[in-house]
Amino acid sequence: MDYTTLGRTGLKVSIAGLGTGGFSRLGLGTGKDEAHAIGIIRAALDLGVNLFDTAAAYGTEPVLGKALRGTPRDEVVICTKAPFGISSSGSSPERAVASLDRSLKELGTDYIDVYQLHGVSPAAYDHARDAIAPALLREKDKGKFRHLGITETGPGDLPHEMVQRACRDGVWDTAMIAFHMMHQNARANVFPLTREHRVGTLLMFAVRNIFSRPERLAATVRELADAGELPPELASNPDPLGFLVHPGGASSVVDAAYRFVRHEPGVDVVLFGTGDEAHLRTNIDSLLKPPLPEPDRAQLAHLFGRLVGVGLDAPHLTPLSGRSKGG
Ligand SMILES: NC(=O)c1ccc[n+]([C@@H]2O[C@H](COP(=O)([O-])OP(=O)(O)OC[C@H]3O[C@@H](n4cnc5c(N)ncnc54)[C@H](OP(=O)(O)O)[C@@H]3O)[C@@H](O)[C@H]2O)c1
């Protein structure tokens, strides 16, 4: 495993972080049981992963707590989140503090390393900073958590407006950001700011559904080509990212997707979600490989550099298209 420093938190973290939310929820989202989920977490630990991301909303805090029992507490970095925006409308300081106390209990730990507000939209940001953060920081002073972070909504904030403000405000030590091969605007909009302010970055959505489901990728590319947003010849290509897979290049589109985000300057930790131990292993392999060859990266920038909001949403929201409607 490779390790890096998570911005100004100073935490030494693995560059691969295990996400326990997303569509898989360690397999719990696809019908697997708790023992299976614990096995995924322990396998990640064995492979050198020391950062784990969960949330009150995921229902995976108890299983993470169980799986980490027996591991010295200072050898793992536990990140969890207070419901906000996505998962809780009337978010109040009292509810955030109550959620923090519940998370400590569910995880079976005395402190959380990174406590984040979950999915904060641009419209909700003032409330997050002015009402919720001060209340949480009082709990931080009591030792309940070490660093305050914030996560963006992804589909609900395509230009990353919220996180741009958050970087400048100095309140948040980490930010969770959506970035992938077909949604690259964080390169210009976010990473210069996170680097300037030494905000630690956790990357989400590297693969999501769009790169893990070839038929969905082909349908999305066809739709974008038909709309004039991609070259017309891509419309009839059943494997539009196949050019990335070649000797000396990526071994698969998923391999390319993780390597693409891993080597982006400004990215500290790449989160991935999986309920499949084979995926866990190949994803870590991918994250430890060198960058994609320069001509392939140039082609990705050329083809997809102007796209925004592709492939972020859940399949049930838009059956074929991977284009998010949020703004
Ligand atoms: N706003 C927020 O705060 C927010 C929002 C979204 C996500 N997150 C965090 O970020 C984490 C990562 O997000 P994500 O789950 O969307 O991650 P992701 O890595 O982009 O996508 C994971 C999806 O890809 C599949 N997959 C993973 N490895 C694969 C492989 N090698 N081959 C084929 N398919 C593969 C997984 O299914 P399998 O189970 O089949 O592997 C899963 O459906 C989440 O777990 C969560 O902790 C936070």
PDB file of C-alpha atoms in Angstrom, residues 92-237:
ATOM      1  CA  SER A  92     -30.238  21.238  13.333  1.00  0.00           C
ATOM      2  CA  PRO A  93     -27.180  21.518  15.603  1.00  0.00           C
ATOM      3  CA  GLU A  94     -28.944  19.353  18.197  1.00  0.00           C
ATOM      4  CA  ARG A  95     -29.623  16.612  15.650  1.00  0.00           C
ATOM      5  CA  ALA A  96     -26.046  16.718  14.366  1.00  0.00           C
ATOM      6  CA  VAL A  97     -24.659  16.344  17.892  1.00  0.00           C
ATOM      7  CA  ALA A  98     -27.108  13.538  18.662  1.00  0.00           C
ATOM      8  CA  SER A  99     -26.036  11.802  15.456  1.00  0.00           C
ATOM      9  CA  LEU A 100     -22.374  12.154  16.458  1.00  0.00           C
ATOM     10  CA  ASP A 101     -23.102  10.518  19.813  1.00  0.00           C
ATOM     11  CA  ARG A 102     -25.018   7.712  18.092  1.00  0.00           C
ATOM     12  CA  SER A 103     -22.163   7.159  15.621  1.00  0.00           C
ATOM     13  CA  LEU A 104     -19.642   6.839  18.459  1.00  0.00           C
ATOM     14  CA  LYS A 105     -21.871   4.193  20.003  1.00  0.00           C
ATOM     15  CA  GLU A 106     -22.553   2.320  16.758  1.00  0.00           C
ATOM     16  CA  LEU A 107     -18.851   2.278  15.908  1.00  0.00           C
ATOM     17  CA  GLY A 108     -17.882   1.315  19.452  1.00  0.00           C
ATOM     18  CA  THR A 109     -15.132   3.919  19.607  1.00  0.00           C
ATOM     19  CA  ASP A 110     -14.184   6.845  21.859  1.00  0.00           C
ATOM     20  CA  TYR A 111     -13.427   9.181  18.981  1.00  0.00           C
ATOM     21  CA  ILE A 112     -13.883   9.605  15.244  1.00  0.00           C
ATOM     22  CA  ASP A 113     -10.926  10.724  13.139  1.00  0.00           C
ATOM     23  CA  VAL A 114     -12.843  12.694  10.518  1.00  0.00           C
ATOM     24  CA  TYR A 115     -16.429  13.752  11.182  1.00  0.00           C
ATOM     25  CA  GLN A 116     -18.140  15.048   8.066  1.00  0.00           C
ATOM     26  CA  LEU A 117     -21.373  16.777   7.163  1.00  0.00           C
ATOM     27  CA  HIS A 118     -23.009  14.571   4.556  1.00  0.00           C
ATOM     28  CA  GLY A 119     -23.958  15.863   1.106  1.00  0.00           C
ATOM     29  CA  VAL A 120     -24.141  19.616   1.729  1.00  0.00           C
ATOM     30  CA  SER A 121     -25.751  21.499  -1.155  1.00  0.00           C
ATOM     31  CA  PRO A 122     -24.735  25.056  -2.085  1.00  0.00           C
ATOM     32  CA  ALA A 123     -28.080  26.341  -0.786  1.00  0.00           C
ATOM     33  CA  ALA A 124     -27.575  24.650   2.599  1.00  0.00           C
ATOM     34  CA  TYR A 125     -23.950  25.635   3.015  1.00  0.00           C
ATOM     35  CA  ASP A 126     -24.458  28.800   5.105  1.00  0.00           C
ATOM     36  CA  HIS A 127     -26.528  26.815   7.594  1.00  0.00           C
ATOM     37  CA  ALA A 128     -23.851  24.100   7.708  1.00  0.00           C
ATOM     38  CA  ARG A 129     -21.054  26.575   8.382  1.00  0.00           C
ATOM     39  CA  ASP A 130     -22.861  29.031  10.670  1.00  0.00           C
ATOM     40  CA  ALA A 131     -25.163  26.772  12.695  1.00  0.00           C
ATOM     41  CA  ILE A 132     -23.970  23.167  12.549  1.00  0.00           C
ATOM     42  CA  ALA A 133     -20.168  23.522  12.447  1.00  0.00           C
ATOM     43  CA  PRO A 134     -19.871  25.644  15.633  1.00  0.00           C
ATOM     44  CA  ALA A 135     -21.963  23.124  17.589  1.00  0.00           C
ATOM     45  CA  LEU A 136     -19.878  20.230  16.303  1.00  0.00           C
ATOM     46  CA  LEU A 137     -16.607  22.022  17.024  1.00  0.00           C
ATOM     47  CA  ARG A 138     -17.662  22.278  20.675  1.00  0.00           C
ATOM     48  CA  GLU A 139     -17.978  18.475  20.670  1.00  0.00           C
ATOM     49  CA  LYS A 140     -14.561  18.230  19.014  1.00  0.00           C
ATOM     50  CA  ASP A 141     -13.138  20.185  21.961  1.00  0.00           C
ATOM     51  CA  LYS A 142     -14.534  17.435  24.199  1.00  0.00           C
ATOM     52  CA  GLY A 143     -12.512  14.887  22.231  1.00  0.00           C
ATOM     53  CA  LYS A 144     -15.368  13.210  20.334  1.00  0.00           C
ATOM     54  CA  PHE A 145     -13.677  13.698  16.969  1.00  0.00           C
ATOM     55  CA  ARG A 146     -10.367  14.969  15.600  1.00  0.00           C
ATOM     56  CA  HIS A 147     -11.130  16.750  12.327  1.00  0.00           C
ATOM     57  CA  LEU A 148     -14.198  18.296  10.719  1.00  0.00           C
ATOM     58  CA  GLY A 149     -14.930  17.512   7.064  1.00  0.00           C
ATOM     59  CA  ILE A 150     -17.627  18.133   4.496  1.00  0.00           C
ATOM     60  CA  THR A 151     -18.912  16.127   1.539  1.00  0.00           C
ATOM     61  CA  GLU A 152     -20.553  17.480  -1.587  1.00  0.00           C
ATOM     62  CA  THR A 153     -23.726  16.130  -3.131  1.00  0.00           C
ATOM     63  CA  GLY A 154     -22.230  15.098  -6.484  1.00  0.00           C
ATOM     64  CA  PRO A 155     -25.306  15.126  -8.741  1.00  0.00           C
ATOM     65  CA  GLY A 156     -26.746  18.115  -6.852  1.00  0.00           C
ATOM     66  CA  ASP A 157     -23.728  20.387  -7.258  1.00  0.00           C
ATOM     67  CA  LEU A 158     -22.128  19.787 -10.631  1.00  0.00           C
ATOM     68  CA  PRO A 159     -19.841  22.876 -10.622  1.00  0.00           C
ATOM     69  CA  HIS A 160     -18.659  22.078  -7.041  1.00  0.00           C
ATOM     70  CA  GLU A 161     -19.841  25.456  -5.759  1.00  0.00           C
ATOM     71  CA  MET A 162     -20.245  24.352  -2.158  1.00  0.00           C
ATOM     72  CA  VAL A 163     -16.784  22.888  -1.783  1.00  0.00           C
ATOM     73  CA  GLN A 164     -15.144  25.946  -3.336  1.00  0.00           C
ATOM     74  CA  ARG A 165     -16.644  28.059  -0.570  1.00  0.00           C
ATOM     75  CA  ALA A 166     -15.764  25.449   2.048  1.00  0.00           C
ATOM     76  CA  CYS A 167     -12.083  25.470   1.070  1.00  0.00           C
ATOM     77  CA  ARG A 168     -11.857  29.223   1.577  1.00  0.00           C
ATOM     78  CA  ASP A 169     -13.692  29.262   4.915  1.00  0.00           C
ATOM     79  CA  GLY A 170     -11.024  27.454   6.904  1.00  0.00           C
ATOM     80  CA  VAL A 171     -13.572  25.466   8.951  1.00  0.00           C
ATOM     81  CA  TRP A 172     -13.271  22.135   7.174  1.00  0.00           C
ATOM     82  CA  ASP A 173     -10.121  20.042   7.233  1.00  0.00           C
ATOM     83  CA  THR A 174     -11.277  17.599   4.543  1.00  0.00           C
ATOM     84  CA  ALA A 175     -13.619  17.583   1.548  1.00  0.00           C
ATOM     85  CA  MET A 176     -15.162  14.666  -0.359  1.00  0.00           C
ATOM     86  CA  ILE A 177     -15.323  15.362  -4.057  1.00  0.00           C
ATOM     87  CA  ALA A 178     -16.827  13.791  -7.184  1.00  0.00           C
ATOM     88  CA  PHE A 179     -14.320  13.349 -10.013  1.00  0.00           C
ATOM     89  CA  HIS A 180     -13.915  10.744 -12.740  1.00  0.00           C
ATOM     90  CA  MET A 181     -12.952  10.209 -16.388  1.00  0.00           C
ATOM     91  CA  MET A 182     -16.160  11.793 -17.700  1.00  0.00           C
ATOM     92  CA  HIS A 183     -16.657  14.418 -14.974  1.00  0.00           C
ATOM     93  CA  GLN A 184     -13.319  16.177 -14.752  1.00  0.00           C
ATOM     94  CA  ASN A 185     -14.218  19.728 -13.743  1.00  0.00           C
ATOM     95  CA  ALA A 186     -12.835  19.381 -10.196  1.00  0.00           C
ATOM     96  CA  ARG A 187      -9.390  19.675 -11.820  1.00  0.00           C
ATOM     97  CA  ALA A 188      -9.997  23.368 -12.512  1.00  0.00           C
ATOM     98  CA  ASN A 189     -12.721  24.150  -9.969  1.00  0.00           C
ATOM     99  CA  VAL A 190     -11.580  22.403  -6.804  1.00  0.00           C
ATOM    100  CA  PHE A 191      -8.079  20.946  -6.601  1.00  0.00           C
ATOM    101  CA  PRO A 192      -6.212  24.265  -6.876  1.00  0.00           C
ATOM    102  CA  LEU A 193      -8.198  25.437  -3.840  1.00  0.00           C
ATOM    103  CA  THR A 194      -7.828  22.267  -1.768  1.00  0.00           C
ATOM    104  CA  ARG A 195      -4.107  22.384  -2.392  1.00  0.00           C
ATOM    105  CA  GLU A 196      -3.807  26.077  -1.574  1.00  0.00           C
ATOM    106  CA  HIS A 197      -5.707  25.649   1.700  1.00  0.00           C
ATOM    107  CA  ARG A 198      -4.299  22.185   2.462  1.00  0.00           C
ATOM    108  CA  VAL A 199      -7.773  20.673   2.682  1.00  0.00           C
ATOM    109  CA  GLY A 200      -7.468  16.873   2.632  1.00  0.00           C
ATOM    110  CA  THR A 201      -9.354  15.291  -0.286  1.00  0.00           C
ATOM    111  CA  LEU A 202     -11.368  12.086  -0.417  1.00  0.00           C
ATOM    112  CA  LEU A 203     -12.385  11.136  -3.939  1.00  0.00           C
ATOM    113  CA  MET A 204     -15.775   9.541  -4.596  1.00  0.00           C
ATOM    114  CA  PHE A 205     -17.490   8.212  -7.750  1.00  0.00           C
ATOM    115  CA  ALA A 206     -14.310   7.016  -9.537  1.00  0.00           C
ATOM    116  CA  VAL A 207     -16.212   4.116 -11.122  1.00  0.00           C
ATOM    117  CA  ARG A 208     -19.780   4.263  -9.902  1.00  0.00           C
ATOM    118  CA  ASN A 209     -22.199   2.557 -12.330  1.00  0.00           C
ATOM    119  CA  ILE A 210     -21.010   4.111 -15.513  1.00  0.00           C
ATOM    120  CA  PHE A 211     -17.633   2.363 -15.707  1.00  0.00           C
ATOM    121  CA  SER A 212     -18.672  -0.865 -13.999  1.00  0.00           C
ATOM    122  CA  ARG A 213     -21.476  -1.552 -16.506  1.00  0.00           C
ATOM    123  CA  PRO A 214     -20.326  -1.615 -20.139  1.00  0.00           C
ATOM    124  CA  GLU A 215     -23.862  -1.412 -21.547  1.00  0.00           C
ATOM    125  CA  ARG A 216     -24.581   1.668 -19.465  1.00  0.00           C
ATOM    126  CA  LEU A 217     -21.348   3.321 -20.598  1.00  0.00           C
ATOM    127  CA  ALA A 218     -22.099   2.594 -24.266  1.00  0.00           C
ATOM    128  CA  ALA A 219     -25.673   3.916 -23.923  1.00  0.00           C
ATOM    129  CA  THR A 220     -24.505   7.101 -22.221  1.00  0.00           C
ATOM    130  CA  VAL A 221     -21.821   7.746 -24.843  1.00  0.00           C
ATOM    131  CA  ARG A 222     -24.350   7.121 -27.630  1.00  0.00           C
ATOM    132  CA  GLU A 223     -26.726   9.625 -26.103  1.00  0.00           C
ATOM    133  CA  LEU A 224     -23.980  12.244 -25.704  1.00  0.00           C
ATOM    134  CA  ALA A 225     -22.787  11.681 -29.285  1.00  0.00           C
ATOM    135  CA  ASP A 226     -26.354  12.001 -30.581  1.00  0.00           C
ATOM    136  CA  ALA A 227     -26.630  15.282 -28.680  1.00  0.00           C
ATOM    137  CA  GLY A 228     -23.450  16.563 -30.345  1.00  0.00           C
ATOM    138  CA  GLU A 229     -21.428  16.526 -27.116  1.00  0.00           C
ATOM    139  CA  LEU A 230     -19.099  13.756 -28.294  1.00  0.00           C
ATOM    140  CA  PRO A 231     -17.722  12.853 -31.744  1.00  0.00           C
ATOM    141  CA  PRO A 232     -20.434  11.098 -33.830  1.00  0.00           C
ATOM    142  CA  GLU A 233     -18.284   8.015 -34.500  1.00  0.00           C
ATOM    143  CA  LEU A 234     -18.460   7.129 -30.790  1.00  0.00           C
ATOM    144  CA  ALA A 235     -22.236   6.635 -31.041  1.00  0.00           C
ATOM    145  CA  SER A 236     -21.940   3.232 -32.687  1.00  0.00           C
ATOM    146  CA  ASN A 237     -18.945   2.031 -30.673  1.00  0.00           C
TER     147      ASN A 237
END
